[in-house]
Every structure is written in C-alpha cells, then in structure tokens.
Amino acid sequence: MTRDFDVAAGVASGRLDVYLAAELGWSRNAVTTAIKSGRIVVDGRPAKASQPVLEGETISVAEPVLPDVTSPPQSLSLPIVYDDADMIVVDKPAGIAVHGGNAQSTAGTVAEFAKLHTTDLDPDRPGIVHRLDKETSGLLVIAKTAAAKADLQHRWQQREVHKTYRLLVIGRVEEDAAIIDLPLDRNPAIPTRRAVHAAGRPATTRYKTLAVYPGYTYVEAYPETGRTHQLRVHFAAIGHPIAGDITYGAPKRPLGLTRHFLHAAGLKLVAPSGKPLELASPLPTQLEAVLRQLEASA
C-alpha cells in the first residue's frame, strides 16, 4: 500500500526524515531505511533523508504488506452514543489511540473499531473525521460512508461543529472567561509536539471557569479551531498546563491521575441526514474522583 502526503502551506520545514517520523509515527532510523530501500519518493523522484520538505511536494511512502498478526476487529468495543445510517459517535476511553503507528498496526485503536462500521471507505483509511489524543477521553465521530465522511469533513472545515471540553488546569486562571488566540506550529526541536509560533496556523480557544480549587482551576473550553494538541498547548502557554499533562509542562501526575485531565464532553452539529444533534459525555470515573477529592480539600 502507498500513502501520499501533500505538503501544505505553512508545514514545510526541516528534514524529510524528521517530518516523516512525526507523520508516520516511525523512528528516524526506520524512515531512513525505507528511503534507502527506495520505498519513499518525493514527486516521483528518489528521496534523501536530509533533503528539505517543501510546500506543494507529494511524498509517497510504500509500506510493506505485513502478515496479519493483529487481533480481530471484534476485540475492541467502544460505547456508542449515537448511531444512524451515515455516522456513529463513540465515547472513547482514555488510553485508546485513534490511529495506529502505520496501516498494519491498528489493533486496539478506534480505526480498528471503525472498520466494522464502514461500507464504501478504504479499510486502511476508515471514516475517522477528527481525532482525540490517546489520553483524551470523550466524544468522537466516525463516518460510515464516503459521502458522509465528505459531508462531515466539510462541516468541520466550515467550523459548523461545536465542541466542548472539560479540563483541570494547574493554578488559578486569572480570568473567569477569556479567549486564547495564539498560532500553533510544530515544535522544531520535537516535531511530534506543537508550540506557539508567530508564523504558525491560527488557533483560537474560548473558555470559562467552572470551579476554583486550591492549586487548580476546573475549566470548560470551546476550541474554535482544531489544531493538534490545541488545548494542551494553549493552556500551557498561558501558564496553566492541564493537570497530568507531563508532555506540556505539568510537573507530575497528581491526585491519583494516570492520564491528563482532558475530556471531550459535548458535541453539537448537524448530521449528514440533516438532523441536529447535541450530544454529551459524562466525566469518566477517575476524573470525577479527582474533582471530589479537590472539593473535599477546599
């Protein structure tokens, strides 16, 4: 199978091996090996690991067909919040990735689950419309057909889908309601992460405070854009990283957390059928326990 990556405006930067390691979830050594074996080409030409990634290029990666040693799709079950002929909405637990590292490693992921519910979609590219980080729980939309996927993606691009997140951040947030408007780009030092960058893509988050506890603020956030790690980077950038998010500045995992405290709690959109939907997901047990612990100590 061949995967193509079209380098979009504002993404071009750095070496090819670094870029592909971030996109594919491979090690740089694995990318270099694939380049040397001729499995990676840029605009149809042989590639070099050190060459720069340029806007407008198409990078093609021929992935080897591996024996199917994964567990069957039935091994993963997810709570279903909404289901119709076009789409399904699941309540993803923390600890489950949306995608695997490559097309042959989808076992235990939402992508594996999605294959059971799609019809005319490529099984290697099932109907995942948006993503949640592995440690983030909550509502996730899966399209069942190619037409539904195109419809939903258009609604996302037009910002017609409204998402609500609940999160616990470290420290007392200064304003009870505010907007964070900080552009984001890849972290040049660690390409799998994101960072605030003046030349990055626009990113806007609205939020309001729900409760204040000693050392923490419980927040409801509404991302108006959908950048990778947006809420995690935005709150870290204003000095209030999400509790448990050691990737973006939280010093440790407090209060019995085994994950970061970020939950996709609400989703409002119009389904491909034209039906208005307003869906909700309650906080997982662990996050509820954290709030009870904080309330008891207040």
PDB file of C-alpha atoms in Angstrom:
ATOM      1  CA  MET A   1       0.000   0.000   0.000  1.00  0.00           C
ATOM      2  CA  THR A   2       1.209   3.520  -0.802  1.00  0.00           C
ATOM      3  CA  ARG A   3       0.449   6.509   1.396  1.00  0.00           C
ATOM      4  CA  ASP A   4       0.727  10.026  -0.046  1.00  0.00           C
ATOM      5  CA  PHE A   5       1.436  13.169   1.950  1.00  0.00           C
ATOM      6  CA  ASP A   6       0.771  16.526   0.278  1.00  0.00           C
ATOM      7  CA  VAL A   7       2.863  19.179   1.990  1.00  0.00           C
ATOM      8  CA  ALA A   8       0.518  22.041   2.834  1.00  0.00           C
ATOM      9  CA  ALA A   9       1.362  25.716   3.154  1.00  0.00           C
ATOM     10  CA  GLY A  10       2.979  26.522   6.472  1.00  0.00           C
ATOM     11  CA  VAL A  11       4.018  22.923   7.103  1.00  0.00           C
ATOM     12  CA  ALA A  12       7.193  22.856   5.025  1.00  0.00           C
ATOM     13  CA  SER A  13      10.264  22.924   7.239  1.00  0.00           C
ATOM     14  CA  GLY A  14      13.169  20.772   8.254  1.00  0.00           C
ATOM     15  CA  ARG A  15      14.465  17.446   7.027  1.00  0.00           C
ATOM     16  CA  LEU A  16      12.448  14.778   5.277  1.00  0.00           C
ATOM     17  CA  ASP A  17      13.307  12.056   7.800  1.00  0.00           C
ATOM     18  CA  VAL A  18      12.206  14.232  10.739  1.00  0.00           C
ATOM     19  CA  TYR A  19       8.947  15.198   9.007  1.00  0.00           C
ATOM     20  CA  LEU A  20       8.038  11.611   8.116  1.00  0.00           C
ATOM     21  CA  ALA A  21       8.968  10.260  11.536  1.00  0.00           C
ATOM     22  CA  ALA A  22       6.386  12.637  13.008  1.00  0.00           C
ATOM     23  CA  GLU A  23       3.719  11.922  10.380  1.00  0.00           C
ATOM     24  CA  LEU A  24       4.104   8.137  10.358  1.00  0.00           C
ATOM     25  CA  GLY A  25       4.951   7.508  13.995  1.00  0.00           C
ATOM     26  CA  TRP A  26       8.141   5.718  12.900  1.00  0.00           C
ATOM     27  CA  SER A  27      11.658   6.119  14.249  1.00  0.00           C
ATOM     28  CA  ARG A  28      14.041   8.168  12.124  1.00  0.00           C
ATOM     29  CA  ASN A  29      16.099   5.011  11.584  1.00  0.00           C
ATOM     30  CA  ALA A  30      13.035   3.259  10.151  1.00  0.00           C
ATOM     31  CA  VAL A  31      12.367   6.204   7.841  1.00  0.00           C
ATOM     32  CA  THR A  32      15.997   6.266   6.697  1.00  0.00           C
ATOM     33  CA  THR A  33      15.902   2.533   5.978  1.00  0.00           C
ATOM     34  CA  ALA A  34      12.739   2.985   3.908  1.00  0.00           C
ATOM     35  CA  ILE A  35      14.346   5.850   1.970  1.00  0.00           C
ATOM     36  CA  LYS A  36      17.466   3.808   1.225  1.00  0.00           C
ATOM     37  CA  SER A  37      15.352   0.875   0.032  1.00  0.00           C
ATOM     38  CA  GLY A  38      13.512   3.137  -2.422  1.00  0.00           C
ATOM     39  CA  ARG A  39      10.144   2.919  -0.671  1.00  0.00           C
ATOM     40  CA  ILE A  40       9.914   6.697  -0.225  1.00  0.00           C
ATOM     41  CA  VAL A  41       9.866   9.104  -3.165  1.00  0.00           C
ATOM     42  CA  VAL A  42       9.179  12.837  -3.457  1.00  0.00           C
ATOM     43  CA  ASP A  43       7.241  13.924  -6.548  1.00  0.00           C
ATOM     44  CA  GLY A  44       8.140  10.571  -8.085  1.00  0.00           C
ATOM     45  CA  ARG A  45      11.890  11.000  -7.553  1.00  0.00           C
ATOM     46  CA  PRO A  46      14.195   9.095  -5.178  1.00  0.00           C
ATOM     47  CA  ALA A  47      14.483  10.838  -1.826  1.00  0.00           C
ATOM     48  CA  LYS A  48      17.268  11.610   0.623  1.00  0.00           C
ATOM     49  CA  ALA A  49      16.819  11.651   4.377  1.00  0.00           C
ATOM     50  CA  SER A  50      18.428  15.073   4.707  1.00  0.00           C
ATOM     51  CA  GLN A  51      16.545  16.882   1.948  1.00  0.00           C
ATOM     52  CA  PRO A  52      14.225  19.728   2.990  1.00  0.00           C
ATOM     53  CA  VAL A  53      10.457  19.348   2.935  1.00  0.00           C
ATOM     54  CA  LEU A  54       8.980  21.892   0.517  1.00  0.00           C
ATOM     55  CA  GLU A  55       5.465  23.271   0.157  1.00  0.00           C
ATOM     56  CA  GLY A  56       3.494  21.619  -2.639  1.00  0.00           C
ATOM     57  CA  GLU A  57       5.516  18.412  -2.732  1.00  0.00           C
ATOM     58  CA  THR A  58       3.873  14.999  -2.667  1.00  0.00           C
ATOM     59  CA  ILE A  59       5.710  12.461  -0.538  1.00  0.00           C
ATOM     60  CA  SER A  60       4.818   8.840  -1.320  1.00  0.00           C
ATOM     61  CA  VAL A  61       5.548   6.041   1.140  1.00  0.00           C
ATOM     62  CA  ALA A  62       5.221   2.409   0.037  1.00  0.00           C
ATOM     63  CA  GLU A  63       4.502   0.461   3.200  1.00  0.00           C
ATOM     64  CA  PRO A  64       5.291  -3.257   3.210  1.00  0.00           C
ATOM     65  CA  VAL A  65       2.375  -5.662   3.405  1.00  0.00           C
ATOM     66  CA  LEU A  66       2.864  -7.486   6.675  1.00  0.00           C
ATOM     67  CA  PRO A  67       1.255 -10.740   7.776  1.00  0.00           C
ATOM     68  CA  ASP A  68      -1.974 -10.131   9.633  1.00  0.00           C
ATOM     69  CA  VAL A  69      -0.965 -10.860  13.196  1.00  0.00           C
ATOM     70  CA  THR A  70      -3.320  -8.362  14.808  1.00  0.00           C
ATOM     71  CA  SER A  71      -6.303  -9.326  16.869  1.00  0.00           C
ATOM     72  CA  PRO A  72      -9.635  -9.349  15.034  1.00  0.00           C
ATOM     73  CA  PRO A  73     -11.611  -6.100  14.968  1.00  0.00           C
ATOM     74  CA  GLN A  74     -14.184  -7.598  17.308  1.00  0.00           C
ATOM     75  CA  SER A  75     -11.559  -7.419  20.078  1.00  0.00           C
ATOM     76  CA  LEU A  76     -12.297  -3.718  20.618  1.00  0.00           C
ATOM     77  CA  SER A  77     -15.661  -2.466  21.787  1.00  0.00           C
ATOM     78  CA  LEU A  78     -16.466   1.209  22.337  1.00  0.00           C
ATOM     79  CA  PRO A  79     -19.514   2.800  23.982  1.00  0.00           C
ATOM     80  CA  ILE A  80     -21.856   4.119  21.270  1.00  0.00           C
ATOM     81  CA  VAL A  81     -23.569   7.443  21.956  1.00  0.00           C
ATOM     82  CA  TYR A  82     -25.288   7.923  18.578  1.00  0.00           C
ATOM     83  CA  ASP A  83     -25.760   5.720  15.523  1.00  0.00           C
ATOM     84  CA  ASP A  84     -27.545   6.203  12.193  1.00  0.00           C
ATOM     85  CA  ALA A  85     -27.049   5.200   8.552  1.00  0.00           C
ATOM     86  CA  ASP A  86     -24.337   7.827   7.986  1.00  0.00           C
ATOM     87  CA  MET A  87     -22.341   8.154  11.161  1.00  0.00           C
ATOM     88  CA  ILE A  88     -21.620   6.824  14.594  1.00  0.00           C
ATOM     89  CA  VAL A  89     -20.440   8.715  17.676  1.00  0.00           C
ATOM     90  CA  VAL A  90     -18.471   6.832  20.307  1.00  0.00           C
ATOM     91  CA  ASP A  91     -17.393   7.725  23.827  1.00  0.00           C
ATOM     92  CA  LYS A  92     -13.672   6.985  23.602  1.00  0.00           C
ATOM     93  CA  PRO A  93     -11.964   5.997  26.849  1.00  0.00           C
ATOM     94  CA  ALA A  94      -8.537   7.367  27.694  1.00  0.00           C
ATOM     95  CA  GLY A  95      -5.694   5.028  26.745  1.00  0.00           C
ATOM     96  CA  ILE A  96      -7.058   4.110  23.298  1.00  0.00           C
ATOM     97  CA  ALA A  97      -5.380   5.653  20.255  1.00  0.00           C
ATOM     98  CA  VAL A  98      -7.444   6.793  17.280  1.00  0.00           C
ATOM     99  CA  HIS A  99      -4.886   5.531  14.746  1.00  0.00           C
ATOM    100  CA  GLY A 100      -2.014   3.061  14.891  1.00  0.00           C
ATOM    101  CA  GLY A 101       1.567   3.920  14.015  1.00  0.00           C
ATOM    102  CA  ASN A 102       1.050   2.595  10.481  1.00  0.00           C
ATOM    103  CA  ALA A 103      -1.592   0.846   8.402  1.00  0.00           C
ATOM    104  CA  GLN A 104      -0.658  -2.597   9.721  1.00  0.00           C
ATOM    105  CA  SER A 105      -0.829  -1.718  13.437  1.00  0.00           C
ATOM    106  CA  THR A 106      -4.449  -0.740  14.055  1.00  0.00           C
ATOM    107  CA  ALA A 107      -5.141  -3.407  16.693  1.00  0.00           C
ATOM    108  CA  GLY A 108      -6.776  -1.878  19.734  1.00  0.00           C
ATOM    109  CA  THR A 109      -7.423   1.502  18.062  1.00  0.00           C
ATOM    110  CA  VAL A 110     -10.551   3.411  17.104  1.00  0.00           C
ATOM    111  CA  ALA A 111      -9.559   2.846  13.461  1.00  0.00           C
ATOM    112  CA  GLU A 112      -9.905  -0.897  14.036  1.00  0.00           C
ATOM    113  CA  PHE A 113     -13.369  -0.365  15.513  1.00  0.00           C
ATOM    114  CA  ALA A 114     -14.330   1.925  12.614  1.00  0.00           C
ATOM    115  CA  LYS A 115     -13.635  -0.793  10.037  1.00  0.00           C
ATOM    116  CA  LEU A 116     -16.625  -2.712  11.381  1.00  0.00           C
ATOM    117  CA  HIS A 117     -18.980   0.183  10.674  1.00  0.00           C
ATOM    118  CA  THR A 118     -17.907   1.491   7.248  1.00  0.00           C
ATOM    119  CA  THR A 119     -19.155   0.426   3.820  1.00  0.00           C
ATOM    120  CA  ASP A 120     -17.524   2.101   0.803  1.00  0.00           C
ATOM    121  CA  LEU A 121     -14.477   3.502   2.605  1.00  0.00           C
ATOM    122  CA  ASP A 122     -10.912   2.247   2.189  1.00  0.00           C
ATOM    123  CA  PRO A 123     -10.377  -0.094   5.184  1.00  0.00           C
ATOM    124  CA  ASP A 124      -6.898   1.370   5.608  1.00  0.00           C
ATOM    125  CA  ARG A 125      -8.439   4.849   5.839  1.00  0.00           C
ATOM    126  CA  PRO A 126     -11.722   4.312   7.732  1.00  0.00           C
ATOM    127  CA  GLY A 127     -14.165   7.100   8.481  1.00  0.00           C
ATOM    128  CA  ILE A 128     -12.293   8.944  11.205  1.00  0.00           C
ATOM    129  CA  VAL A 129     -13.415  12.562  10.832  1.00  0.00           C
ATOM    130  CA  HIS A 130     -11.386  14.132  13.649  1.00  0.00           C
ATOM    131  CA  ARG A 131      -9.033  12.978  16.375  1.00  0.00           C
ATOM    132  CA  LEU A 132      -8.623  12.846  20.104  1.00  0.00           C
ATOM    133  CA  ASP A 133      -5.247  12.290  21.720  1.00  0.00           C
ATOM    134  CA  LYS A 134      -4.686   8.865  23.241  1.00  0.00           C
ATOM    135  CA  GLU A 135      -5.043  10.149  26.815  1.00  0.00           C
ATOM    136  CA  THR A 136      -8.078  12.315  25.998  1.00  0.00           C
ATOM    137  CA  SER A 137     -11.481  10.731  26.552  1.00  0.00           C
ATOM    138  CA  GLY A 138     -14.867  11.633  25.144  1.00  0.00           C
ATOM    139  CA  LEU A 139     -16.959  12.057  22.017  1.00  0.00           C
ATOM    140  CA  LEU A 140     -15.527  11.031  18.654  1.00  0.00           C
ATOM    141  CA  VAL A 141     -17.334  10.994  15.288  1.00  0.00           C
ATOM    142  CA  ILE A 142     -16.921   8.178  12.737  1.00  0.00           C
ATOM    143  CA  ALA A 143     -18.417   8.385   9.241  1.00  0.00           C
ATOM    144  CA  LYS A 144     -19.883   5.187   7.801  1.00  0.00           C
ATOM    145  CA  THR A 145     -19.716   6.086   4.098  1.00  0.00           C
ATOM    146  CA  ALA A 146     -17.526   8.154   1.795  1.00  0.00           C
ATOM    147  CA  ALA A 147     -20.370  10.631   1.223  1.00  0.00           C
ATOM    148  CA  ALA A 148     -20.940  11.047   4.949  1.00  0.00           C
ATOM    149  CA  LYS A 149     -17.222  11.495   5.566  1.00  0.00           C
ATOM    150  CA  ALA A 150     -17.024  14.247   2.929  1.00  0.00           C
ATOM    151  CA  ASP A 151     -20.094  15.954   4.410  1.00  0.00           C
ATOM    152  CA  LEU A 152     -18.738  15.865   7.950  1.00  0.00           C
ATOM    153  CA  GLN A 153     -15.267  16.997   6.930  1.00  0.00           C
ATOM    154  CA  HIS A 154     -16.845  19.971   5.146  1.00  0.00           C
ATOM    155  CA  ARG A 155     -18.767  20.879   8.304  1.00  0.00           C
ATOM    156  CA  TRP A 156     -15.542  20.710  10.318  1.00  0.00           C
ATOM    157  CA  GLN A 157     -13.712  22.908   7.801  1.00  0.00           C
ATOM    158  CA  GLN A 158     -16.554  25.454   7.880  1.00  0.00           C
ATOM    159  CA  ARG A 159     -16.464  25.424  11.694  1.00  0.00           C
ATOM    160  CA  GLU A 160     -20.067  24.282  11.898  1.00  0.00           C
ATOM    161  CA  VAL A 161     -19.244  21.701  14.569  1.00  0.00           C
ATOM    162  CA  HIS A 162     -19.118  22.972  18.149  1.00  0.00           C
ATOM    163  CA  LYS A 163     -17.067  21.024  20.670  1.00  0.00           C
ATOM    164  CA  THR A 164     -16.969  21.375  24.438  1.00  0.00           C
ATOM    165  CA  TYR A 165     -14.146  20.100  26.632  1.00  0.00           C
ATOM    166  CA  ARG A 166     -13.776  19.819  30.389  1.00  0.00           C
ATOM    167  CA  LEU A 167     -10.280  20.157  31.807  1.00  0.00           C
ATOM    168  CA  LEU A 168      -8.486  20.725  35.074  1.00  0.00           C
ATOM    169  CA  VAL A 169      -5.523  23.082  34.861  1.00  0.00           C
ATOM    170  CA  ILE A 170      -2.762  23.848  37.317  1.00  0.00           C
ATOM    171  CA  GLY A 171      -3.022  27.144  39.212  1.00  0.00           C
ATOM    172  CA  ARG A 172      -5.673  29.844  39.362  1.00  0.00           C
ATOM    173  CA  VAL A 173      -6.684  31.052  35.910  1.00  0.00           C
ATOM    174  CA  GLU A 174      -6.631  34.852  36.034  1.00  0.00           C
ATOM    175  CA  GLU A 175      -9.811  35.498  34.021  1.00  0.00           C
ATOM    176  CA  ASP A 176     -13.041  33.601  34.588  1.00  0.00           C
ATOM    177  CA  ALA A 177     -13.874  33.838  30.872  1.00  0.00           C
ATOM    178  CA  ALA A 178     -11.461  34.687  28.070  1.00  0.00           C
ATOM    179  CA  ILE A 179     -10.137  33.859  24.614  1.00  0.00           C
ATOM    180  CA  ILE A 180      -6.714  32.381  23.894  1.00  0.00           C
ATOM    181  CA  ASP A 181      -5.636  33.392  20.399  1.00  0.00           C
ATOM    182  CA  LEU A 182      -2.157  32.005  19.769  1.00  0.00           C
ATOM    183  CA  PRO A 183      -0.922  30.476  16.468  1.00  0.00           C
ATOM    184  CA  LEU A 184       0.498  26.952  16.635  1.00  0.00           C
ATOM    185  CA  ASP A 185       3.115  25.059  14.661  1.00  0.00           C
ATOM    186  CA  ARG A 186       5.310  22.008  15.040  1.00  0.00           C
ATOM    187  CA  ASN A 187       7.909  22.247  17.756  1.00  0.00           C
ATOM    188  CA  PRO A 188      11.136  22.398  15.706  1.00  0.00           C
ATOM    189  CA  ALA A 189      13.036  20.572  18.436  1.00  0.00           C
ATOM    190  CA  ILE A 190      10.427  17.795  18.868  1.00  0.00           C
ATOM    191  CA  PRO A 191       8.294  17.506  15.697  1.00  0.00           C
ATOM    192  CA  THR A 192       5.688  15.248  17.325  1.00  0.00           C
ATOM    193  CA  ARG A 193       4.752  18.129  19.626  1.00  0.00           C
ATOM    194  CA  ARG A 194       3.266  21.560  18.946  1.00  0.00           C
ATOM    195  CA  ALA A 195       4.298  25.006  20.145  1.00  0.00           C
ATOM    196  CA  VAL A 196       3.171  28.613  19.935  1.00  0.00           C
ATOM    197  CA  HIS A 197       4.823  30.175  16.891  1.00  0.00           C
ATOM    198  CA  ALA A 198       4.206  33.589  15.332  1.00  0.00           C
ATOM    199  CA  ALA A 199       4.265  32.082  11.829  1.00  0.00           C
ATOM    200  CA  GLY A 200       2.081  29.123  12.779  1.00  0.00           C
ATOM    201  CA  ARG A 201      -1.519  28.346  11.885  1.00  0.00           C
ATOM    202  CA  PRO A 202      -4.204  30.457  13.601  1.00  0.00           C
ATOM    203  CA  ALA A 203      -5.644  28.794  16.707  1.00  0.00           C
ATOM    204  CA  THR A 204      -8.402  30.144  18.939  1.00  0.00           C
ATOM    205  CA  THR A 205      -9.829  28.769  22.179  1.00  0.00           C
ATOM    206  CA  ARG A 206     -12.646  30.241  24.266  1.00  0.00           C
ATOM    207  CA  TYR A 207     -13.011  29.140  27.860  1.00  0.00           C
ATOM    208  CA  LYS A 208     -14.803  29.809  31.115  1.00  0.00           C
ATOM    209  CA  THR A 209     -14.059  28.821  34.697  1.00  0.00           C
ATOM    210  CA  LEU A 210     -16.392  26.276  36.287  1.00  0.00           C
ATOM    211  CA  ALA A 211     -14.767  25.951  39.716  1.00  0.00           C
ATOM    212  CA  VAL A 212     -11.660  27.006  41.612  1.00  0.00           C
ATOM    213  CA  TYR A 213      -9.807  24.690  43.995  1.00  0.00           C
ATOM    214  CA  PRO A 214      -6.560  25.073  45.942  1.00  0.00           C
ATOM    215  CA  GLY A 215      -3.866  24.925  43.259  1.00  0.00           C
ATOM    216  CA  TYR A 216      -6.240  24.129  40.370  1.00  0.00           C
ATOM    217  CA  THR A 217      -8.974  25.568  38.137  1.00  0.00           C
ATOM    218  CA  TYR A 218     -11.723  23.486  36.557  1.00  0.00           C
ATOM    219  CA  VAL A 219     -12.425  24.862  33.083  1.00  0.00           C
ATOM    220  CA  GLU A 220     -14.836  24.397  30.196  1.00  0.00           C
ATOM    221  CA  ALA A 221     -13.200  25.132  26.832  1.00  0.00           C
ATOM    222  CA  TYR A 222     -14.544  25.625  23.324  1.00  0.00           C
ATOM    223  CA  PRO A 223     -11.888  25.324  20.588  1.00  0.00           C
ATOM    224  CA  GLU A 224     -12.884  27.387  17.559  1.00  0.00           C
ATOM    225  CA  THR A 225     -10.123  25.774  15.515  1.00  0.00           C
ATOM    226  CA  GLY A 226      -8.976  22.163  15.574  1.00  0.00           C
ATOM    227  CA  ARG A 227      -5.190  22.230  15.723  1.00  0.00           C
ATOM    228  CA  THR A 228      -3.259  19.243  17.024  1.00  0.00           C
ATOM    229  CA  HIS A 229      -2.826  19.458  20.822  1.00  0.00           C
ATOM    230  CA  GLN A 230      -4.511  22.885  20.737  1.00  0.00           C
ATOM    231  CA  LEU A 231      -5.970  22.966  24.246  1.00  0.00           C
ATOM    232  CA  ARG A 232      -2.907  21.370  25.774  1.00  0.00           C
ATOM    233  CA  VAL A 233      -0.533  23.908  24.219  1.00  0.00           C
ATOM    234  CA  HIS A 234      -2.801  26.922  24.713  1.00  0.00           C
ATOM    235  CA  PHE A 235      -3.267  26.412  28.439  1.00  0.00           C
ATOM    236  CA  ALA A 236       0.409  25.593  28.926  1.00  0.00           C
ATOM    237  CA  ALA A 237       1.260  28.811  27.052  1.00  0.00           C
ATOM    238  CA  ILE A 238      -0.744  30.963  29.481  1.00  0.00           C
ATOM    239  CA  GLY A 239       0.984  29.311  32.423  1.00  0.00           C
ATOM    240  CA  HIS A 240      -1.698  26.764  33.323  1.00  0.00           C
ATOM    241  CA  PRO A 241      -0.861  23.330  31.895  1.00  0.00           C
ATOM    242  CA  ILE A 242      -3.508  20.634  32.093  1.00  0.00           C
ATOM    243  CA  ALA A 243      -3.191  18.516  35.227  1.00  0.00           C
ATOM    244  CA  GLY A 244      -1.339  15.309  34.440  1.00  0.00           C
ATOM    245  CA  ASP A 245      -0.069  16.519  31.049  1.00  0.00           C
ATOM    246  CA  ILE A 246       3.632  15.961  31.613  1.00  0.00           C
ATOM    247  CA  THR A 247       4.299  16.430  27.884  1.00  0.00           C
ATOM    248  CA  TYR A 248       3.311  20.085  28.069  1.00  0.00           C
ATOM    249  CA  GLY A 249       4.579  21.262  31.403  1.00  0.00           C
ATOM    250  CA  ALA A 250       2.707  19.583  34.232  1.00  0.00           C
ATOM    251  CA  PRO A 251       5.447  18.598  36.707  1.00  0.00           C
ATOM    252  CA  LYS A 252       3.837  15.303  37.710  1.00  0.00           C
ATOM    253  CA  ARG A 253       0.577  13.355  37.731  1.00  0.00           C
ATOM    254  CA  PRO A 254      -1.189  14.427  40.911  1.00  0.00           C
ATOM    255  CA  LEU A 255      -4.368  13.378  42.674  1.00  0.00           C
ATOM    256  CA  GLY A 256      -4.203   9.770  41.504  1.00  0.00           C
ATOM    257  CA  LEU A 257      -4.316  10.679  37.805  1.00  0.00           C
ATOM    258  CA  THR A 258      -2.956   8.121  35.340  1.00  0.00           C
ATOM    259  CA  ARG A 259      -3.706  10.402  32.341  1.00  0.00           C
ATOM    260  CA  HIS A 260      -4.150  14.079  31.625  1.00  0.00           C
ATOM    261  CA  PHE A 261      -7.401  15.673  32.783  1.00  0.00           C
ATOM    262  CA  LEU A 262      -8.955  16.493  29.395  1.00  0.00           C
ATOM    263  CA  HIS A 263     -12.372  15.216  28.326  1.00  0.00           C
ATOM    264  CA  ALA A 264     -14.404  15.863  25.158  1.00  0.00           C
ATOM    265  CA  ALA A 265     -17.711  16.381  26.940  1.00  0.00           C
ATOM    266  CA  GLY A 266     -20.000  17.917  24.329  1.00  0.00           C
ATOM    267  CA  LEU A 267     -20.634  17.925  20.594  1.00  0.00           C
ATOM    268  CA  LYS A 268     -23.157  19.982  18.642  1.00  0.00           C
ATOM    269  CA  LEU A 269     -23.561  19.542  14.886  1.00  0.00           C
ATOM    270  CA  VAL A 270     -25.950  18.780  12.053  1.00  0.00           C
ATOM    271  CA  ALA A 271     -25.665  15.166  10.872  1.00  0.00           C
ATOM    272  CA  PRO A 272     -25.356  14.351   7.137  1.00  0.00           C
ATOM    273  CA  SER A 273     -29.036  13.379   7.314  1.00  0.00           C
ATOM    274  CA  GLY A 274     -29.883  16.961   8.284  1.00  0.00           C
ATOM    275  CA  LYS A 275     -30.758  16.024  11.860  1.00  0.00           C
ATOM    276  CA  PRO A 276     -29.480  18.490  14.506  1.00  0.00           C
ATOM    277  CA  LEU A 277     -27.502  16.705  17.208  1.00  0.00           C
ATOM    278  CA  GLU A 278     -26.437  17.819  20.654  1.00  0.00           C
ATOM    279  CA  LEU A 279     -24.532  15.042  22.408  1.00  0.00           C
ATOM    280  CA  ALA A 280     -22.919  14.820  25.828  1.00  0.00           C
ATOM    281  CA  SER A 281     -20.462  12.552  27.605  1.00  0.00           C
ATOM    282  CA  PRO A 282     -20.173  12.476  31.415  1.00  0.00           C
ATOM    283  CA  LEU A 283     -16.785  12.720  33.064  1.00  0.00           C
ATOM    284  CA  PRO A 284     -15.048   9.344  33.424  1.00  0.00           C
ATOM    285  CA  THR A 285     -14.910   7.852  36.911  1.00  0.00           C
ATOM    286  CA  GLN A 286     -11.259   8.768  37.508  1.00  0.00           C
ATOM    287  CA  LEU A 287     -11.819  12.435  36.653  1.00  0.00           C
ATOM    288  CA  GLU A 288     -14.950  12.595  38.809  1.00  0.00           C
ATOM    289  CA  ALA A 289     -12.936  11.155  41.694  1.00  0.00           C
ATOM    290  CA  VAL A 290     -10.298  13.865  41.251  1.00  0.00           C
ATOM    291  CA  LEU A 291     -12.943  16.602  41.496  1.00  0.00           C
ATOM    292  CA  ARG A 292     -14.469  15.015  44.609  1.00  0.00           C
ATOM    293  CA  GLN A 293     -11.016  14.901  46.169  1.00  0.00           C
ATOM    294  CA  LEU A 294     -10.461  18.594  45.412  1.00  0.00           C
ATOM    295  CA  GLU A 295     -13.913  19.560  46.699  1.00  0.00           C
ATOM    296  CA  ALA A 296     -13.229  17.725  49.945  1.00  0.00           C
ATOM    297  CA  SER A 297      -9.975  19.626  50.442  1.00  0.00           C
ATOM    298  CA  ALA A 298     -11.377  23.061  49.572  1.00  0.00           C
TER     299      ALA A 298
END
